[in-house]
mmCIF file of C-alpha atoms and ligand atoms in Angstrom:
data_model
loop_
_atom_site.group_PDB
_atom_site.id
_atom_site.type_symbol
_atom_site.label_atom_id
_atom_site.label_comp_id
_atom_site.label_asym_id
_atom_site.label_seq_id
_atom_site.Cartn_x
_atom_site.Cartn_y
_atom_site.Cartn_z
ATOM 1 C CA MET A 1 -12.702 19.513 -0.888
ATOM 2 C CA ALA A 2 -16.170 21.098 -1.208
ATOM 3 C CA GLU A 3 -17.806 19.026 0.287
ATOM 4 C CA LEU A 4 -15.599 18.223 2.972
ATOM 5 C CA GLN A 5 -15.871 20.743 4.289
ATOM 6 C CA GLU A 6 -19.526 20.926 4.695
ATOM 7 C CA VAL A 7 -19.312 17.645 5.951
ATOM 8 C CA GLN A 8 -18.843 17.592 10.432
ATOM 9 C CA ILE A 9 -19.693 14.741 12.132
ATOM 10 C CA THR A 10 -20.046 14.901 15.904
ATOM 11 C CA GLU A 11 -20.531 12.067 17.454
ATOM 12 C CA GLU A 12 -22.709 11.433 20.730
ATOM 13 C CA LYS A 13 -20.730 9.020 23.474
ATOM 14 C CA PRO A 14 -22.015 8.263 26.533
ATOM 15 C CA LEU A 15 -20.232 8.502 29.781
ATOM 16 C CA LEU A 16 -18.725 5.834 31.381
ATOM 17 C CA PRO A 17 -20.784 5.454 35.002
ATOM 18 C CA GLY A 18 -18.895 7.802 37.400
ATOM 19 C CA GLN A 19 -17.070 9.969 34.185
ATOM 20 C CA THR A 20 -17.339 13.481 33.864
ATOM 21 C CA PRO A 21 -17.212 14.961 30.887
ATOM 22 C CA GLU A 22 -13.544 16.263 31.101
ATOM 23 C CA ALA A 23 -12.481 12.737 31.533
ATOM 24 C CA ALA A 24 -14.501 11.509 29.085
ATOM 25 C CA LYS A 25 -12.634 14.137 26.624
ATOM 26 C CA GLU A 26 -9.774 13.546 27.985
ATOM 27 C CA ALA A 27 -9.913 10.290 26.980
ATOM 28 C CA GLU A 28 -11.384 10.152 23.709
ATOM 29 C CA LEU A 29 -8.222 12.456 22.830
ATOM 30 C CA ALA A 30 -5.583 9.808 23.881
ATOM 31 C CA ALA A 31 -7.919 7.445 22.331
ATOM 32 C CA ARG A 32 -7.437 9.608 18.674
ATOM 33 C CA ILE A 33 -3.541 10.172 19.580
ATOM 34 C CA LEU A 34 -3.544 6.501 19.417
ATOM 35 C CA LEU A 35 -5.233 6.171 16.546
ATOM 36 C CA ASP A 36 -3.059 8.639 14.538
ATOM 37 C CA GLN A 37 -0.216 7.042 15.525
ATOM 38 C CA GLY A 38 -1.117 3.941 13.736
ATOM 39 C CA GLN A 39 -2.269 0.638 14.687
ATOM 40 C CA THR A 40 -0.713 -2.459 13.368
ATOM 41 C CA HIS A 41 -2.880 -5.725 13.042
ATOM 42 C CA SER A 42 -2.365 -8.294 10.925
ATOM 43 C CA VAL A 43 -4.746 -11.247 9.594
ATOM 44 C CA GLU A 44 -4.957 -14.579 8.211
ATOM 45 C CA THR A 45 -6.070 -15.002 4.404
ATOM 46 C CA PRO A 46 -6.584 -18.364 2.302
ATOM 47 C CA TYR A 47 -2.606 -17.254 1.460
ATOM 48 C CA GLY A 48 -0.954 -16.671 4.240
ATOM 49 C CA SER A 49 -1.107 -13.719 7.042
ATOM 50 C CA VAL A 50 -1.273 -9.967 5.364
ATOM 51 C CA THR A 51 0.307 -7.165 7.955
ATOM 52 C CA PHE A 52 -1.524 -3.543 7.464
ATOM 53 C CA THR A 53 -1.171 -0.216 9.978
ATOM 54 C CA VAL A 54 -4.643 2.287 10.321
ATOM 55 C CA TYR A 55 -4.309 5.536 10.808
ATOM 56 C CA GLY A 56 -6.976 7.438 11.879
ATOM 57 C CA THR A 57 -10.251 7.411 12.921
ATOM 58 C CA PRO A 58 -12.855 5.989 10.117
ATOM 59 C CA LYS A 59 -16.008 7.973 9.773
ATOM 60 C CA PRO A 60 -19.147 6.904 9.136
ATOM 61 C CA LYS A 61 -20.598 5.915 5.578
ATOM 62 C CA ARG A 62 -17.154 7.149 3.844
ATOM 63 C CA PRO A 63 -14.458 4.903 2.399
ATOM 64 C CA ALA A 64 -11.047 4.630 3.814
ATOM 65 C CA ILE A 65 -8.023 4.822 2.001
ATOM 66 C CA LEU A 66 -5.921 1.737 1.118
ATOM 67 C CA THR A 67 -2.719 2.108 0.271
ATOM 68 C CA TYR A 68 -1.212 -1.076 -1.703
ATOM 69 C CA HIS A 69 3.251 -0.006 -1.718
ATOM 70 C CA ASP A 70 5.857 -1.056 -4.390
ATOM 71 C CA VAL A 71 8.064 -3.537 -4.810
ATOM 72 C CA GLY A 72 11.587 -3.000 -2.301
ATOM 73 C CA LEU A 73 8.926 -0.987 -0.037
ATOM 74 C CA ASN A 74 7.179 -1.035 2.244
ATOM 75 C CA TYR A 75 3.484 1.491 3.216
ATOM 76 C CA LYS A 76 6.343 3.941 5.103
ATOM 77 C CA SER A 77 9.294 4.232 2.386
ATOM 78 C CA CYS A 78 6.163 4.246 0.143
ATOM 79 C CA PHE A 79 3.716 6.476 1.622
ATOM 80 C CA GLN A 80 5.467 7.953 4.519
ATOM 81 C CA PRO A 81 6.800 11.593 1.999
ATOM 82 C CA LEU A 82 3.544 11.711 0.764
ATOM 83 C CA PHE A 83 1.280 11.142 3.867
ATOM 84 C CA GLN A 84 2.926 13.686 5.957
ATOM 85 C CA PHE A 85 3.207 15.963 2.532
ATOM 86 C CA GLU A 86 1.771 19.518 4.205
ATOM 87 C CA ASP A 87 -0.866 19.915 1.504
ATOM 88 C CA MET A 88 -2.380 15.711 2.251
ATOM 89 C CA GLN A 89 -3.205 17.578 5.333
ATOM 90 C CA GLU A 90 -6.903 18.806 5.433
ATOM 91 C CA ILE A 91 -7.257 14.505 3.397
ATOM 92 C CA ILE A 92 -5.661 12.748 6.326
ATOM 93 C CA GLN A 93 -8.046 14.865 8.799
ATOM 94 C CA ASN A 94 -10.974 12.980 6.783
ATOM 95 C CA PHE A 95 -10.424 9.911 5.525
ATOM 96 C CA VAL A 96 -8.795 6.615 7.925
ATOM 97 C CA ARG A 97 -5.848 5.890 6.259
ATOM 98 C CA VAL A 98 -5.402 1.885 6.023
ATOM 99 C CA HIS A 99 -1.462 0.562 4.463
ATOM 100 C CA VAL A 100 -1.353 -2.452 3.544
ATOM 101 C CA ASP A 101 2.137 -4.562 3.700
ATOM 102 C CA ALA A 102 2.577 -6.939 1.085
ATOM 103 C CA PRO A 103 3.262 -10.439 3.551
ATOM 104 C CA GLY A 104 6.938 -10.467 4.650
ATOM 105 C CA MET A 105 7.556 -7.149 3.742
ATOM 106 C CA GLU A 106 6.446 -5.472 7.076
ATOM 107 C CA GLU A 107 9.472 -3.816 9.448
ATOM 108 C CA GLY A 108 10.675 -6.651 11.217
ATOM 109 C CA ALA A 109 8.675 -10.253 9.249
ATOM 110 C CA PRO A 110 11.245 -13.322 9.367
ATOM 111 C CA VAL A 111 12.333 -14.237 5.708
ATOM 112 C CA PHE A 112 10.023 -16.748 4.343
ATOM 113 C CA PRO A 113 11.402 -20.271 4.822
ATOM 114 C CA LEU A 114 13.904 -21.806 0.781
ATOM 115 C CA GLY A 115 11.300 -23.183 -1.632
ATOM 116 C CA TYR A 116 7.649 -21.314 -0.080
ATOM 117 C CA GLN A 117 5.582 -19.869 -2.631
ATOM 118 C CA TYR A 118 4.683 -16.165 -2.346
ATOM 119 C CA PRO A 119 1.203 -15.231 -3.332
ATOM 120 C CA SER A 120 1.076 -13.717 -6.786
ATOM 121 C CA LEU A 121 -0.043 -10.433 -7.287
ATOM 122 C CA ASP A 122 -3.470 -11.595 -7.934
ATOM 123 C CA GLN A 123 -3.276 -13.623 -4.841
ATOM 124 C CA LEU A 124 -2.265 -10.554 -3.338
ATOM 125 C CA ALA A 125 -5.357 -8.500 -4.513
ATOM 126 C CA ASP A 126 -7.672 -11.581 -2.731
ATOM 127 C CA MET A 127 -6.371 -10.614 0.330
ATOM 128 C CA ILE A 128 -8.316 -7.056 0.808
ATOM 129 C CA PRO A 129 -11.124 -8.169 1.047
ATOM 130 C CA CYS A 130 -10.171 -10.249 4.668
ATOM 131 C CA VAL A 131 -8.755 -6.792 5.361
ATOM 132 C CA LEU A 132 -12.313 -5.231 4.808
ATOM 133 C CA GLN A 133 -13.663 -7.827 6.877
ATOM 134 C CA TYR A 134 -11.487 -7.201 9.933
ATOM 135 C CA LEU A 135 -12.281 -3.738 9.806
ATOM 136 C CA ASN A 136 -15.816 -3.911 8.887
ATOM 137 C CA PHE A 137 -14.569 -1.170 6.328
ATOM 138 C CA SER A 138 -17.071 -1.567 3.267
ATOM 139 C CA THR A 139 -16.016 1.119 0.432
ATOM 140 C CA ILE A 140 -12.350 2.173 -0.523
ATOM 141 C CA ILE A 141 -10.371 4.800 -2.222
ATOM 142 C CA GLY A 142 -7.062 2.854 -3.896
ATOM 143 C CA VAL A 143 -3.810 4.544 -3.457
ATOM 144 C CA GLY A 144 -1.329 1.894 -5.117
ATOM 145 C CA VAL A 145 2.789 2.554 -6.735
ATOM 146 C CA GLY A 146 3.735 -0.199 -9.626
ATOM 147 C CA ALA A 147 2.674 -3.408 -8.054
ATOM 148 C CA GLY A 148 0.590 -2.075 -5.545
ATOM 149 C CA ALA A 149 -1.146 -0.549 -7.969
ATOM 150 C CA TYR A 150 -1.650 -3.174 -10.437
ATOM 151 C CA ILE A 151 -2.887 -5.526 -7.201
ATOM 152 C CA LEU A 152 -5.118 -2.398 -6.574
ATOM 153 C CA ALA A 153 -6.404 -2.580 -10.318
ATOM 154 C CA ARG A 154 -6.902 -5.927 -9.866
ATOM 155 C CA TYR A 155 -8.807 -6.131 -6.758
ATOM 156 C CA ALA A 156 -10.855 -3.027 -8.173
ATOM 157 C CA LEU A 157 -11.739 -5.054 -11.407
ATOM 158 C CA ASN A 158 -13.104 -7.779 -9.255
ATOM 159 C CA HIS A 159 -14.572 -6.153 -6.438
ATOM 160 C CA PRO A 160 -15.951 -2.605 -8.472
ATOM 161 C CA ASP A 161 -18.470 -2.093 -6.257
ATOM 162 C CA THR A 162 -16.061 -1.682 -3.138
ATOM 163 C CA VAL A 163 -14.726 0.767 -4.772
ATOM 164 C CA GLU A 164 -15.114 4.829 -5.200
ATOM 165 C CA GLY A 165 -11.784 5.609 -6.142
ATOM 166 C CA LEU A 166 -8.059 4.636 -7.773
ATOM 167 C CA VAL A 167 -5.202 6.706 -7.655
ATOM 168 C CA LEU A 168 -3.251 4.321 -9.404
ATOM 169 C CA ILE A 169 0.920 5.618 -9.582
ATOM 170 C CA ASN A 170 3.517 4.082 -12.083
ATOM 171 C CA ILE A 171 0.720 1.281 -13.264
ATOM 172 C CA ASP A 172 2.145 -2.061 -16.035
ATOM 173 C CA PRO A 173 -1.221 -3.384 -16.413
ATOM 174 C CA ASN A 174 0.590 -5.802 -18.679
ATOM 175 C CA ALA A 175 2.270 -8.871 -18.219
ATOM 176 C CA LYS A 176 5.925 -8.994 -19.637
ATOM 177 C CA GLY A 177 6.268 -9.996 -23.637
ATOM 178 C CA TRP A 178 8.560 -12.499 -24.426
ATOM 179 C CA MET A 179 11.290 -9.549 -25.738
ATOM 180 C CA ASP A 180 10.695 -8.067 -21.963
ATOM 181 C CA TRP A 181 11.430 -11.290 -20.517
ATOM 182 C CA ALA A 182 14.889 -11.852 -22.061
ATOM 183 C CA ALA A 183 16.515 -8.285 -21.315
ATOM 184 C CA HIS A 184 15.056 -9.270 -17.449
ATOM 185 C CA LYS A 185 16.719 -12.564 -17.831
ATOM 186 C CA LEU A 186 19.754 -10.628 -19.732
ATOM 187 C CA THR A 187 20.289 -7.779 -17.029
ATOM 188 C CA GLY A 188 19.985 -10.677 -14.088
ATOM 189 C CA LEU A 189 22.966 -11.916 -15.298
ATOM 190 C CA THR A 190 25.241 -8.190 -14.519
ATOM 191 C CA SER A 191 23.115 -6.640 -11.744
ATOM 192 C CA SER A 192 21.981 -7.461 -8.572
ATOM 193 C CA ILE A 193 18.065 -7.778 -6.974
ATOM 194 C CA PRO A 194 18.967 -4.440 -5.732
ATOM 195 C CA GLU A 195 20.009 -2.962 -8.882
ATOM 196 C CA MET A 196 16.844 -3.984 -11.078
ATOM 197 C CA ILE A 197 14.444 -2.982 -8.632
ATOM 198 C CA LEU A 198 16.250 0.326 -8.422
ATOM 199 C CA GLY A 199 15.829 0.523 -12.019
ATOM 200 C CA HIS A 200 12.486 -0.251 -11.760
ATOM 201 C CA LEU A 201 11.910 2.311 -8.967
ATOM 202 C CA PHE A 202 13.728 5.007 -10.767
ATOM 203 C CA SER A 203 14.210 6.597 -14.313
ATOM 204 C CA GLN A 204 17.935 5.323 -15.909
ATOM 205 C CA GLU A 205 18.403 9.688 -15.304
ATOM 206 C CA GLU A 206 17.348 9.783 -11.480
ATOM 207 C CA LEU A 207 19.682 6.562 -10.759
ATOM 208 C CA SER A 208 22.987 8.397 -12.325
ATOM 209 C CA GLY A 209 22.127 11.770 -10.319
ATOM 210 C CA ASN A 210 22.924 9.497 -7.814
ATOM 211 C CA SER A 211 21.121 12.159 -5.419
ATOM 212 C CA GLU A 212 20.531 11.615 -1.235
ATOM 213 C CA LEU A 213 16.954 10.420 -2.380
ATOM 214 C CA ILE A 214 18.622 7.661 -4.642
ATOM 215 C CA GLN A 215 21.817 6.782 -1.836
ATOM 216 C CA LYS A 216 18.844 6.737 0.436
ATOM 217 C CA TYR A 217 16.529 4.103 -1.089
ATOM 218 C CA ARG A 218 20.036 1.842 -2.489
ATOM 219 C CA ASN A 219 20.899 2.042 1.108
ATOM 220 C CA ILE A 220 17.081 0.819 2.693
ATOM 221 C CA ILE A 221 16.995 -1.772 -0.366
ATOM 222 C CA THR A 222 20.301 -3.250 -0.689
ATOM 223 C CA HIS A 223 20.739 -3.746 3.400
ATOM 224 C CA ALA A 224 17.267 -4.846 3.862
ATOM 225 C CA PRO A 225 17.326 -7.895 6.107
ATOM 226 C CA ASN A 226 14.146 -8.925 4.572
ATOM 227 C CA LEU A 227 15.965 -8.725 1.110
ATOM 228 C CA ASP A 228 14.792 -12.659 0.070
ATOM 229 C CA ASN A 229 11.166 -11.790 0.622
ATOM 230 C CA ILE A 230 11.785 -8.893 -1.524
ATOM 231 C CA GLU A 231 12.433 -10.735 -4.508
ATOM 232 C CA LEU A 232 9.763 -12.563 -4.194
ATOM 233 C CA TYR A 233 7.549 -9.709 -4.190
ATOM 234 C CA TRP A 234 9.798 -8.846 -7.275
ATOM 235 C CA ASN A 235 9.322 -12.368 -8.602
ATOM 236 C CA SER A 236 5.639 -12.084 -8.490
ATOM 237 C CA TYR A 237 5.486 -8.623 -9.778
ATOM 238 C CA ASN A 238 7.533 -10.062 -12.942
ATOM 239 C CA ASN A 239 5.070 -13.122 -13.615
ATOM 240 C CA ARG A 240 1.669 -10.874 -13.457
ATOM 241 C CA ARG A 241 -0.373 -11.126 -15.730
ATOM 242 C CA ASP A 242 -2.275 -8.772 -18.320
ATOM 243 C CA LEU A 243 -4.952 -6.849 -16.323
ATOM 244 C CA ASN A 244 -6.807 -6.877 -19.556
ATOM 245 C CA PHE A 245 -7.603 -3.059 -19.529
ATOM 246 C CA GLU A 246 -6.910 -0.069 -21.481
ATOM 247 C CA ARG A 247 -7.142 4.203 -20.527
ATOM 248 C CA GLY A 248 -10.423 4.527 -22.366
ATOM 249 C CA GLY A 249 -10.616 0.696 -24.132
ATOM 250 C CA ASP A 250 -13.975 -1.172 -23.394
ATOM 251 C CA ILE A 251 -13.878 -2.225 -20.027
ATOM 252 C CA THR A 252 -13.083 0.632 -18.125
HETATM 253 C C1 BEZ B 1 -0.528 8.197 7.676
HETATM 254 O O1 BEZ B 1 -0.875 9.034 8.269
HETATM 255 O O2 BEZ B 1 -1.506 7.645 6.747
HETATM 256 C C2 BEZ B 1 0.478 7.810 7.053
HETATM 257 C C3 BEZ B 1 1.924 8.073 8.411
HETATM 258 C C4 BEZ B 1 3.021 7.574 8.301
HETATM 259 C C5 BEZ B 1 3.200 6.704 7.359
HETATM 260 C C6 BEZ B 1 2.317 6.550 6.086
HETATM 261 C C7 BEZ B 1 0.922 7.199 6.448
#
C-alpha cells in the first residue's frame, strides 16, 4: 500500500486543435466516468467468444486485476459486493479491473443450442490470453472464486510470467474422485441443478438459515434465463482435472 501511495502518475495529453485546456480536462473526465461505468467487450477465441467488462483506467506498468466468477453467477453477482466495499476503494482507484464472464453467463446471453460443446475449465483458461491480447495488457493479478479460482490457477500454471499475484477463494484443485462422483450422481437424482449449485456456493448451515442473502441468490439462479448455460458451466466444473499443485508442495 505504501508503494501505491507514493506513485503518482501524471499523463500529459496533447490538446486537440482549437481545444482549450478546460475543454480537454472535461473530455478526459467524461472519458474517465465512462470507463468507470464499465465497458463490455467480446473477443473470439479458439473455443468460442468470451465477454469481459473493463472498469477504470489502465495504469502504465501496473498489472490489471482480472476476475473470474464461480458457477451460477456472473461477474456482477459474484464481484460487485466486493468491489463496491468501502475498503476496496483504494485498490479500485489504483488498478484497472477486467471482469471476465464465462461464455453464456453474461447478462442477456442467449441459450446455447442443444448439443453445444461447452469449453472445459482448461479451455476457459486458454481463452484468457485472447482477452489480454485484445486489451494489450501484459500482466495480471487474478481474483477468482470457485470454478473461477480453478480457471485462474490453471492460467497461472500455463502462463506464470504474466501473473503478478493470485487471490483464489474456495478453490478445489482436485478432480472429483469416484466417491465424489457417485455422491454427485445420487444428489442429482433428488436435487435440482439450482439446489446443487447453491450447495456448492454456500454451506449447509448457511442454506438452512435461509437468510436474505441466500434467498437472493436462490432467486437469481432458479429464475436465470440462461439456466441451461449455467448447467453446462457446472458440468465443466464437475469434470475438471487435477491441477496437480498443493499449498506448500513441490510445485508452487
Ligand atoms: C468494479 O468497479 O470493478 C466493479 C463494478 C461493478 C461490478 C463489479 C466490479
